[in-house]
Short mmCIF file of C-alpha atoms and ligand atoms in Angstrom, two decimals:
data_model
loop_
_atom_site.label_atom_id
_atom_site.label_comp_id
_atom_site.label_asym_id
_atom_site.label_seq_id
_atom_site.Cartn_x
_atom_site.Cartn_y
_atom_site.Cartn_z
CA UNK A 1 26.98 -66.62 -55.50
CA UNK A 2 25.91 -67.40 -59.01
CA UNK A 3 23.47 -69.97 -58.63
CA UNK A 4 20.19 -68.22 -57.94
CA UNK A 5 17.81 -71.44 -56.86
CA UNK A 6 16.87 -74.74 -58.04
CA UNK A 7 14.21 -75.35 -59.77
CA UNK A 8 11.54 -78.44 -60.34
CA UNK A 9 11.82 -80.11 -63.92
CA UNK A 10 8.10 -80.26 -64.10
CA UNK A 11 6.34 -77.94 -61.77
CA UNK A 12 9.00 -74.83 -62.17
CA UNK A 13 8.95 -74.35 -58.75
CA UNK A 14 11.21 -72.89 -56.99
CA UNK A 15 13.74 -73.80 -54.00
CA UNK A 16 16.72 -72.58 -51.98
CA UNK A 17 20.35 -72.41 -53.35
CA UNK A 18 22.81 -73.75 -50.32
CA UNK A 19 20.95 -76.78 -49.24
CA UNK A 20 20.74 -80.10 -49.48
CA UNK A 21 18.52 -81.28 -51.82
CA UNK A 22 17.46 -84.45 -53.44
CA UNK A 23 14.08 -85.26 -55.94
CA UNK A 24 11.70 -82.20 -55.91
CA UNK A 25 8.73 -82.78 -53.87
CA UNK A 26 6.65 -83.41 -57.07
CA UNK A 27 9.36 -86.48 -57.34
CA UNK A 28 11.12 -85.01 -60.33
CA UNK A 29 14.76 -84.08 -60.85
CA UNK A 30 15.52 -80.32 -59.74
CA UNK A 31 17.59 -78.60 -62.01
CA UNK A 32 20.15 -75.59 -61.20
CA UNK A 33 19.65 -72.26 -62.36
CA UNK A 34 22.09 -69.52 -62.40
CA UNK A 35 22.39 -65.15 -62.58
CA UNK A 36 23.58 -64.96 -66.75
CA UNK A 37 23.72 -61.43 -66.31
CA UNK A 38 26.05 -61.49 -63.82
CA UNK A 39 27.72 -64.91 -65.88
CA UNK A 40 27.84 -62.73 -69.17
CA UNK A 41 30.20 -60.29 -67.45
CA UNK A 42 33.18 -62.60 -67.05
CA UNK A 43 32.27 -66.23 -69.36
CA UNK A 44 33.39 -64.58 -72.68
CA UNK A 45 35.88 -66.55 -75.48
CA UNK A 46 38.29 -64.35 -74.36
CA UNK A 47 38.30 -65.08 -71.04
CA UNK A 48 37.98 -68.92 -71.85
CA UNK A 49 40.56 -69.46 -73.78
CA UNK A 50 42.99 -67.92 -71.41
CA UNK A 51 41.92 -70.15 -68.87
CA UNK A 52 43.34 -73.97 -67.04
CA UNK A 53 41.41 -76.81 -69.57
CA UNK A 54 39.09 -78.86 -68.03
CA UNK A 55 35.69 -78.31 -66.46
CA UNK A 56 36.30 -76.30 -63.84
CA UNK A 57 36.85 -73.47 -66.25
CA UNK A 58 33.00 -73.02 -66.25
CA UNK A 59 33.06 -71.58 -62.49
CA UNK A 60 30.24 -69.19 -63.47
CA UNK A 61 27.68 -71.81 -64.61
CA UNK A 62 28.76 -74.05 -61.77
CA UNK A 63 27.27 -74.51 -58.09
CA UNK A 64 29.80 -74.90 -55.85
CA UNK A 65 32.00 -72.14 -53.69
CA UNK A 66 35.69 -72.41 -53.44
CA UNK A 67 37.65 -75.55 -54.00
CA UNK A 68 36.49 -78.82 -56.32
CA UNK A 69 37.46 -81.87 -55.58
CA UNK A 70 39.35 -83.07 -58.35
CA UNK A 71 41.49 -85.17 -59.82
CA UNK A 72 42.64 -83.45 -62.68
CA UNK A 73 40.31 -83.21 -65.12
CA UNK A 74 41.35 -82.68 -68.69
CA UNK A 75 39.42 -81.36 -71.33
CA UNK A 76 38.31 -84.75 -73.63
CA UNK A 77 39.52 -84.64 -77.40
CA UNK A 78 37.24 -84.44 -80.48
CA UNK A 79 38.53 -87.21 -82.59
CA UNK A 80 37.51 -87.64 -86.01
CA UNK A 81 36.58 -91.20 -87.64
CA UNK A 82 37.39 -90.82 -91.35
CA UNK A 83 38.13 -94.56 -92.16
CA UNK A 84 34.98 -95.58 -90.10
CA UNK A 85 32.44 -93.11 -91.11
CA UNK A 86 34.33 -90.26 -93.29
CA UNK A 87 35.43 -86.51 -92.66
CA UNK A 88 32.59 -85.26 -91.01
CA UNK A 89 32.45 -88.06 -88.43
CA UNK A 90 33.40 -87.09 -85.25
CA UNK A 91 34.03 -88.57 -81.55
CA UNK A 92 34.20 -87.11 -78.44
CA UNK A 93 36.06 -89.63 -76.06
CA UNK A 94 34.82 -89.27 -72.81
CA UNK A 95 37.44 -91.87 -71.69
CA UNK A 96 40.53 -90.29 -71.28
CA UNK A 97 38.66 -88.73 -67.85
CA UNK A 98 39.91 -90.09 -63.96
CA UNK A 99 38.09 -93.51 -63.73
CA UNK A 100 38.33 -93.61 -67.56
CA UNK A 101 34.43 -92.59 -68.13
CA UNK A 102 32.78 -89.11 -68.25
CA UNK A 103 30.88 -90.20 -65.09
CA UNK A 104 34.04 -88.59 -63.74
CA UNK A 105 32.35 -85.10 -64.67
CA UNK A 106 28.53 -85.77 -62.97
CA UNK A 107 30.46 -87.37 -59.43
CA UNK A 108 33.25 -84.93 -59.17
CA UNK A 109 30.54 -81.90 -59.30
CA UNK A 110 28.00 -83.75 -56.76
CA UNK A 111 31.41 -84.90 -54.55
CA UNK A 112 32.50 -81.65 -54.44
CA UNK A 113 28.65 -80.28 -53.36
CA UNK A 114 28.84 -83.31 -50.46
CA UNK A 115 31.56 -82.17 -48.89
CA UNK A 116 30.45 -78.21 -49.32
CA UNK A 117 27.52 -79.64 -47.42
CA UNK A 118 29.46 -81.79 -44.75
CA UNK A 119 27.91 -85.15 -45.85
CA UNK A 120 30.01 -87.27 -44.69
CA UNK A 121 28.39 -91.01 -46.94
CA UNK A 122 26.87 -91.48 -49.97
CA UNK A 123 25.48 -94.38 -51.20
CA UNK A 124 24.24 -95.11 -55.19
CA UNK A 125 23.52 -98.23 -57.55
CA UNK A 126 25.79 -98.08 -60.27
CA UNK A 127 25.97 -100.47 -63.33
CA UNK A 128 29.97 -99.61 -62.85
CA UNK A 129 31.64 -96.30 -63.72
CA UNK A 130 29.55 -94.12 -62.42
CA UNK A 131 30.33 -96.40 -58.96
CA UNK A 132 34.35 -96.21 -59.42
CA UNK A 133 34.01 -92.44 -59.93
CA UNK A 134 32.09 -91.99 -56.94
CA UNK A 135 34.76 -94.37 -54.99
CA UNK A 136 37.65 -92.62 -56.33
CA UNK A 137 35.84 -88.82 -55.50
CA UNK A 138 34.64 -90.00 -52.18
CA UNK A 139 38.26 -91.63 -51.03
CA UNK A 140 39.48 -88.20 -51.98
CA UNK A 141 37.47 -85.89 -50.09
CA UNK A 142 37.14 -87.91 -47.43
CA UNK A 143 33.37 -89.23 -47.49
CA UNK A 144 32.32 -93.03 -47.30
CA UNK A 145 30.63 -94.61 -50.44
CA UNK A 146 28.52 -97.74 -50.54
CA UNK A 147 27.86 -98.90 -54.18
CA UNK A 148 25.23 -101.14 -55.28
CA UNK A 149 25.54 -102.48 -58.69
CA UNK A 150 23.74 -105.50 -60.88
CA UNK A 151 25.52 -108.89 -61.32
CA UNK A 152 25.87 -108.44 -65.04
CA UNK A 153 28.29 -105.15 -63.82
CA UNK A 154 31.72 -105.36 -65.97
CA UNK A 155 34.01 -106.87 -63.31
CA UNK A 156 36.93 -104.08 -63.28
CA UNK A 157 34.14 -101.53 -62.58
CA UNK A 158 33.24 -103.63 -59.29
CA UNK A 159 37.51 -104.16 -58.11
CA UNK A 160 37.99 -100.68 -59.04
CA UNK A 161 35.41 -99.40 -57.58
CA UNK A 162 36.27 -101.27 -54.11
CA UNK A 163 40.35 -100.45 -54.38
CA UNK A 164 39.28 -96.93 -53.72
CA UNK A 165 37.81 -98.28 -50.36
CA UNK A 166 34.34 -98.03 -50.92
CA UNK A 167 31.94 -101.26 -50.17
CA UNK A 168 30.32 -102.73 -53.41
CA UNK A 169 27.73 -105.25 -53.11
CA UNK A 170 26.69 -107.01 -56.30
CA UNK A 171 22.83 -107.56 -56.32
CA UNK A 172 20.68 -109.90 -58.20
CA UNK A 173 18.64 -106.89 -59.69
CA UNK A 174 18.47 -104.53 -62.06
CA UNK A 175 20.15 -100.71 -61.26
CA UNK A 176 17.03 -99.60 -60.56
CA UNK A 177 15.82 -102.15 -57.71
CA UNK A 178 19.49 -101.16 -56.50
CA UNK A 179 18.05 -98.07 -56.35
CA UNK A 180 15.05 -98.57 -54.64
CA UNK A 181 17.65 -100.06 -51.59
CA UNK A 182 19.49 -96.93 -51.60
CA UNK A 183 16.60 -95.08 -51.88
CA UNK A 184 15.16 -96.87 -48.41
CA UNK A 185 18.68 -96.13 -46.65
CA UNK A 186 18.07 -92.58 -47.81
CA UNK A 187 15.15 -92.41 -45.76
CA UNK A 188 16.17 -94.15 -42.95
CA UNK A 189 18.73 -91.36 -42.49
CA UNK A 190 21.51 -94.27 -43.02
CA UNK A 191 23.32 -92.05 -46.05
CA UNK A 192 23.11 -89.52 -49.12
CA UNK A 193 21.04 -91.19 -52.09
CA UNK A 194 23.57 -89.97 -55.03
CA UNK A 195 21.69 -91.44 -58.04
CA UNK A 196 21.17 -90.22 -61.35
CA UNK A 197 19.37 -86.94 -61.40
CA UNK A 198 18.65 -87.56 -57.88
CA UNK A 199 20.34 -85.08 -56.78
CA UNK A 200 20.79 -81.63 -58.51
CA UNK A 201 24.41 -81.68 -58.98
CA UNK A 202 25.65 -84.70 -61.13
CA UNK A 203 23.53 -82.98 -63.99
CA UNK A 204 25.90 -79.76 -63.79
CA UNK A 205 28.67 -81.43 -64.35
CA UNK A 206 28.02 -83.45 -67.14
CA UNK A 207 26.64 -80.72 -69.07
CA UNK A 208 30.20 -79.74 -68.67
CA UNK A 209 30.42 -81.61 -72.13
CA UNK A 210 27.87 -79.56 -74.01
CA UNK A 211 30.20 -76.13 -73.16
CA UNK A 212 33.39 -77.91 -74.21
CA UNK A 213 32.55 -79.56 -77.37
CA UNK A 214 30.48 -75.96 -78.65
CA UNK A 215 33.93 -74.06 -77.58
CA UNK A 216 36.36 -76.92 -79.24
CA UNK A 217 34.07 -76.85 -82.73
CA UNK A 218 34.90 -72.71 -82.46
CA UNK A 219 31.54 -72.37 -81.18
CA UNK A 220 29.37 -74.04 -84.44
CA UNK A 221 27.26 -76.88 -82.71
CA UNK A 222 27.47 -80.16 -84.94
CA UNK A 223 24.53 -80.97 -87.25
CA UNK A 224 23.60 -84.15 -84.46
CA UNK A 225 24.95 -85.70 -81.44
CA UNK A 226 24.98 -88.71 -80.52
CA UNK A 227 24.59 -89.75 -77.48
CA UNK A 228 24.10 -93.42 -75.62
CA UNK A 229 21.19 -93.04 -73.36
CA UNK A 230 21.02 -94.70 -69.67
CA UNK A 231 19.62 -92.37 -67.30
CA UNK A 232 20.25 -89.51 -70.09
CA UNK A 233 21.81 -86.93 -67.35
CA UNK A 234 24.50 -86.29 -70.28
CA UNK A 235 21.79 -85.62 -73.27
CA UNK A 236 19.92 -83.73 -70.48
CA UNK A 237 22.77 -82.03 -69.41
CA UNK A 238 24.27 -80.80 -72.59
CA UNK A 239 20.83 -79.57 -73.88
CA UNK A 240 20.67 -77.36 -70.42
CA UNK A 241 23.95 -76.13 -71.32
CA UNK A 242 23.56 -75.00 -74.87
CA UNK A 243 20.21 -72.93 -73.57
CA UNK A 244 23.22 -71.27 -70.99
CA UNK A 245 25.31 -71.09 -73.50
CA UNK A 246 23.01 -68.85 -75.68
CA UNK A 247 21.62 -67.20 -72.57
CA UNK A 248 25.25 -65.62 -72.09
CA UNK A 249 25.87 -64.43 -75.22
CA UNK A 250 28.43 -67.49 -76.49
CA UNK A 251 26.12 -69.57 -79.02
CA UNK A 252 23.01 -68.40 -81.11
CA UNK A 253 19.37 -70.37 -81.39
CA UNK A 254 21.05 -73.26 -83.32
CA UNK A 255 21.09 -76.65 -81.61
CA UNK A 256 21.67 -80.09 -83.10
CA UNK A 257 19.50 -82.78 -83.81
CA UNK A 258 19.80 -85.32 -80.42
CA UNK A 259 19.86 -88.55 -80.63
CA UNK A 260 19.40 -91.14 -77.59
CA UNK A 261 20.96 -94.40 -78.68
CA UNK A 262 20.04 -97.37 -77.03
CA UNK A 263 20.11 -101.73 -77.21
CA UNK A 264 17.23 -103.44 -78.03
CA UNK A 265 17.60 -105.34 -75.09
CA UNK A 266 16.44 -102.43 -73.03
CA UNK A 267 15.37 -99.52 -74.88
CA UNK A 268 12.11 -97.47 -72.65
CA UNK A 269 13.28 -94.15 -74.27
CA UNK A 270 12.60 -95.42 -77.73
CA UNK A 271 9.67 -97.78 -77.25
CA UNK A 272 7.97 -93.79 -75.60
CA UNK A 273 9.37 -91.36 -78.48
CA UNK A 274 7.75 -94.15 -80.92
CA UNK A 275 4.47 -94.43 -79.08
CA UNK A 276 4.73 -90.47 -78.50
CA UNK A 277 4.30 -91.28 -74.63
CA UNK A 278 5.55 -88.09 -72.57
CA UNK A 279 7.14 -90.65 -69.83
CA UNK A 280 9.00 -94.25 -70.48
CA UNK A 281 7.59 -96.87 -68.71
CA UNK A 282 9.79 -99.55 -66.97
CA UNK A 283 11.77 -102.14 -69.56
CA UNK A 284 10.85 -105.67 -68.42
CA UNK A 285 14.17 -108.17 -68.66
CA UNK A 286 16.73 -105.67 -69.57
CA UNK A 287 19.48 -107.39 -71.11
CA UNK A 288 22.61 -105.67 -73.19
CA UNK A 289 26.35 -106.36 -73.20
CA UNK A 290 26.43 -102.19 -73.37
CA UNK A 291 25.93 -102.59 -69.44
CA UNK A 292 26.08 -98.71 -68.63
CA UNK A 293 23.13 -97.86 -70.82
CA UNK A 294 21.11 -100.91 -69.22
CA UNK A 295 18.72 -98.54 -67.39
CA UNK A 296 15.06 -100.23 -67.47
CA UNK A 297 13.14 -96.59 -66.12
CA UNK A 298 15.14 -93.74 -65.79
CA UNK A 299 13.73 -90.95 -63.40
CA UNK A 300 14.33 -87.74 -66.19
CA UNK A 301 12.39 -89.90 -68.71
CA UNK A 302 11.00 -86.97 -70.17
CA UNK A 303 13.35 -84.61 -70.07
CA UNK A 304 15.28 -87.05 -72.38
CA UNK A 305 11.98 -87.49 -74.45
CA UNK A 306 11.93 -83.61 -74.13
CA UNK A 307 14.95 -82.83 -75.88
CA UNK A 308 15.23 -85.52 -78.58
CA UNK A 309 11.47 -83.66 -79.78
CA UNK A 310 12.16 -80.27 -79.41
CA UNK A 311 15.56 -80.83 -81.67
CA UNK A 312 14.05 -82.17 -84.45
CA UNK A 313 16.25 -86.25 -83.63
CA UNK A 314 15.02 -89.23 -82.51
CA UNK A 315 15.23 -92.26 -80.43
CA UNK A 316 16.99 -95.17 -82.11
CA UNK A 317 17.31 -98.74 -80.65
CA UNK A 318 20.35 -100.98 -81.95
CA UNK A 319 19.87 -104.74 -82.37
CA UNK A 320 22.50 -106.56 -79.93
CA UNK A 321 24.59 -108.31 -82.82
CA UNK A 322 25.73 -105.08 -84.14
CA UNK A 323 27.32 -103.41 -80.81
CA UNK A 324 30.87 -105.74 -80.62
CA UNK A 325 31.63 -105.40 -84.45
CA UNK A 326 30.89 -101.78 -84.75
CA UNK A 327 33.59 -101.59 -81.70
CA UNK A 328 35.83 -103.75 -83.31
CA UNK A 329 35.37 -101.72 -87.12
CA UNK A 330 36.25 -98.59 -85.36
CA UNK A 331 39.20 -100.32 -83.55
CA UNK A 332 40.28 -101.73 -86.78
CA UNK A 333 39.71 -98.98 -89.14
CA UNK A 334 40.57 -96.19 -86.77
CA UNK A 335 42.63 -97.44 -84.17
CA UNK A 336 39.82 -96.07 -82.16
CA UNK A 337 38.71 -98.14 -79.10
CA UNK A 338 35.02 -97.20 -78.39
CA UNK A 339 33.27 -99.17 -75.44
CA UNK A 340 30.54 -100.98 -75.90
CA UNK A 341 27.90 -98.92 -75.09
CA UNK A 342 29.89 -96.16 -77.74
CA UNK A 343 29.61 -99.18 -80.31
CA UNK A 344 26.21 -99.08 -79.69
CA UNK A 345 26.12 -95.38 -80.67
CA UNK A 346 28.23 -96.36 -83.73
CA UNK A 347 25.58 -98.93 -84.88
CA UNK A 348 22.92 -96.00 -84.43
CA UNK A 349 24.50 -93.61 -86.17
CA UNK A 350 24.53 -95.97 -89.29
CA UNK A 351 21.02 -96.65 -88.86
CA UNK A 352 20.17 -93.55 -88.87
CA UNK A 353 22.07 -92.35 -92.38
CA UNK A 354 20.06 -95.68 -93.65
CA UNK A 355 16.75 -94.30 -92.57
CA UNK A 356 17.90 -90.89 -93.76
CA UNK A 357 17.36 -89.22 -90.46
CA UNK A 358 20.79 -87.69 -90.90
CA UNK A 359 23.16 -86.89 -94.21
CA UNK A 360 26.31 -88.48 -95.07
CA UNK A 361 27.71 -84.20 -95.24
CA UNK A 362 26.66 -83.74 -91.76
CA UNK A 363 28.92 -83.16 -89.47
CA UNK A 364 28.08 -85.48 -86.81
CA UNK A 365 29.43 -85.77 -82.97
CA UNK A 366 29.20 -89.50 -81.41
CA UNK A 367 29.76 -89.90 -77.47
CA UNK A 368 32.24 -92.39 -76.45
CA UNK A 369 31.59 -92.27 -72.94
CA UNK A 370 34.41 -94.82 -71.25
CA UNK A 371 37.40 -96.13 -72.20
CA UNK A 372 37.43 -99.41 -74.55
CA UNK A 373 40.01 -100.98 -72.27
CA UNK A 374 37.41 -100.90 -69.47
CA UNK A 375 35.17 -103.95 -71.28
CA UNK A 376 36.45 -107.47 -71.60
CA UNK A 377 37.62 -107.71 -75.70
CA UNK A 378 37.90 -111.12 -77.48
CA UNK A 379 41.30 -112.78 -77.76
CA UNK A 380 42.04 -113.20 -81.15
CA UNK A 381 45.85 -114.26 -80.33
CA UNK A 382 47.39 -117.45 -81.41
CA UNK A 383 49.91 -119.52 -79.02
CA UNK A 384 53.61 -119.94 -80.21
CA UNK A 385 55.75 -122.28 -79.54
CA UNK A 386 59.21 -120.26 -79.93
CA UNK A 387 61.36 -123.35 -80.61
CA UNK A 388 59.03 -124.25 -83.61
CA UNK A 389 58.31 -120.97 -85.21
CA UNK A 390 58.71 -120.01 -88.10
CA UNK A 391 59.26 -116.14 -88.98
CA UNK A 392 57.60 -115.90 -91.78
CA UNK A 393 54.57 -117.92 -90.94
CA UNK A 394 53.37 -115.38 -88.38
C1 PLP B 1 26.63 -94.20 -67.63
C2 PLP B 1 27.06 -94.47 -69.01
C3 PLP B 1 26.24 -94.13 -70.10
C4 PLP B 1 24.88 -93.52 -69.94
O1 PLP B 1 24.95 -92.21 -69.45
P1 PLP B 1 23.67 -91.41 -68.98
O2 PLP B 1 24.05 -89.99 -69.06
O3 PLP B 1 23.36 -91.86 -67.60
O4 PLP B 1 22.56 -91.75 -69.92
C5 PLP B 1 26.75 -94.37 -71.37
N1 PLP B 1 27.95 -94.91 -71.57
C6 PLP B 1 28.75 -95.25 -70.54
C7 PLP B 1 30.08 -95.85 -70.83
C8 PLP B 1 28.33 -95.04 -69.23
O5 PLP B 1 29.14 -95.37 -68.22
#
């Protein structure tokens, strides 16, 4: 068994491995924890690069026993940018996952964990992908899903998520009075509450993406990352997973600056690294067309908070107007689609070189988290009449 016991984000306590768990009792996220000796023996380059792609790969730094439940998981590319943002400019595009977003990762890890534990429905409010993942995981291992998402939810995220047979109810709330509902099912014993950092196992799959990307750049961490922050299990995540990584033997100390990227229209994270609050509080009126980072309180606040400090990077909110055209300069400069909320990280990134927080030199990993073609686009096409046209007026 190579998980050892969870343990409390903010006490340190300590709890039992092989049960079902949700918040700690101190109401904070529980995070897994693992035997590295025992890892150290087997996880070696060697060994890796023998191995089937994907995140499974990573069976000694994950929780579960025997079979995933998967849907084929690839390994995401590192992609650079040179037109949009030079040589050193680098994406990693979450979106070529099942469901087309990374949320893929977090629900095929805590899927696979249900069904270890014979829960048999899971309910979570979703502001889309992370809903359709948990549909399309759910439908596969058997398990019933109920999703909860905000009207403002990108509307292939909500028919997705119900073709895969789960129920979807669109609320007129924010995700997280969608969560408070799920939260009071939870207790009523009606289902499992799956939401972000929640429960324990979401978080080990995402940080999936910290091992990959440190393996794929030959095991030199970039100078930054990054990364658009919601409810910040990926930032989280990946920053657990370099400390693994160095704890078996695979990385040194080094670690990249982190930066959570977020929309003016709802930005907690950066409003709390500014004030140098240890916890965000809740973003009145959250508004952004980057709908999967539209998280007004987020539960690992300062864990997110945590990591951006101890890196050395920063918190950076976006203005609105400049999320759609940095999508459409990478799509144009490129032939990169980013989604919105990885336009948003775009737009950061520049603010950032203006503000000098990071060098032009630096080599510099950007999340793109879902796949463009998930997000409605603007149609720039022109109608033709065929008997009219003219070739050469096109
Ligand atoms: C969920 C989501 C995010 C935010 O991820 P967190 O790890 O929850 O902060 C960013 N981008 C996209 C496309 C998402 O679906």
């Amino acid at each position: 068994m190579p998980v050892t016991h969870l343990e409390c984000s903010r006490t340190g306590e300590h709890y039992r491995a092989g049960e079902v768990h949700n918040l700690s009792p101190a109401g904070k996220p529980l995070l897994v924890r693992y035997d590295m000796n025992q890892a150290q023996r087997t996880l070696t380059r060697e060994s890796l690069a023998e191995r089937q792609p994907g995140m499974w790969k990573w069976h000694e730094l994950l929780p579960h026993l025997g079979e995933p439940v998967s849907l084929g998981e690839g390994e995401t590319p590192i992609v650079s940018l040179p037109n949009t943002g030079g040589p050193n400019l680098l994406v990693k595009d979450e979106g070529r996952l099942p469901t087309g977003s990374f949320k893929a990762r977090g629900l095929a890890m805590a899927v696979t964990m249900a069904q270890q534990f014979g829960i048999e429905r899971i309910a979570m409010p979703t502001n889309g992908n992370a809903g359709a993942a948990l549909a399309a995981y759910a439908a596969r291992a058997g398990i019933e899903a109920i999703v909860i998402c905000p009207a403002e939810t990108p509307a292939i995220n909500i028919t997705e998520t119900a073709a895969y047979g789960a129920r979807v109810h669109v609320a007129d709330g924010q995700i997280d009075e969608c969560g408070a509902l799920v939260g009071k099912g939870a207790a009523q014993g009606l289902w499992f509450d799956c939401s972000t950092l929640k429960e324990p196992y979401r978080l080990e799959g995402k940080k999936v993406m910290g091992f990959e990307l440190a393996e794929q750049l030959g095991w030199e961490l970039p100078d930054a990352i990054f990364y658009p922050t919601g409810g910040g299990t990926g930032l989280i995540g990946m920053w657990k997973a370099f400390d693994e990584l160095e704890a078996v033997g695979l990385i040194g100390p080094k670690r990249p600056r982190m930066f959570a990227i977020q929309a003016e229209g709802c930005a907690p994270m950066v409003r709390a690294f500014e004030n140098g609050d240890e916890f965000a509080e809740r973003w009145e009126d959250a508004a952004t067309i980057a709908t999967g980072i539209r998280v007004p309180k987020a539960i690992g606040d300062f864990l997110i908070l945590r990591a951006v400090r101890d890196s050395g990077g920063a918190a950076i909110a976006v203005p609105e107007a400049e999320i759609m055209p940095a999508v459409e300069e990478a799509a144009r400069k490129d032939g990169f689609l980013l989604c919105p909320e990885g336009g948003a990280v775009l737009a950061g990134y520049r603010q950032a070189l203006e503000r000098g927080l990071v060098g032009k030199d630096e080599r510099v990993l950007l999340f793109n988290c879902a796949n463009g073609n998930k997000y409605p686009l603007p149609d720039r096409s022109q109608r033709l009449r065929l008997s009219e046209a003219e070739p050469a007026l096109l």
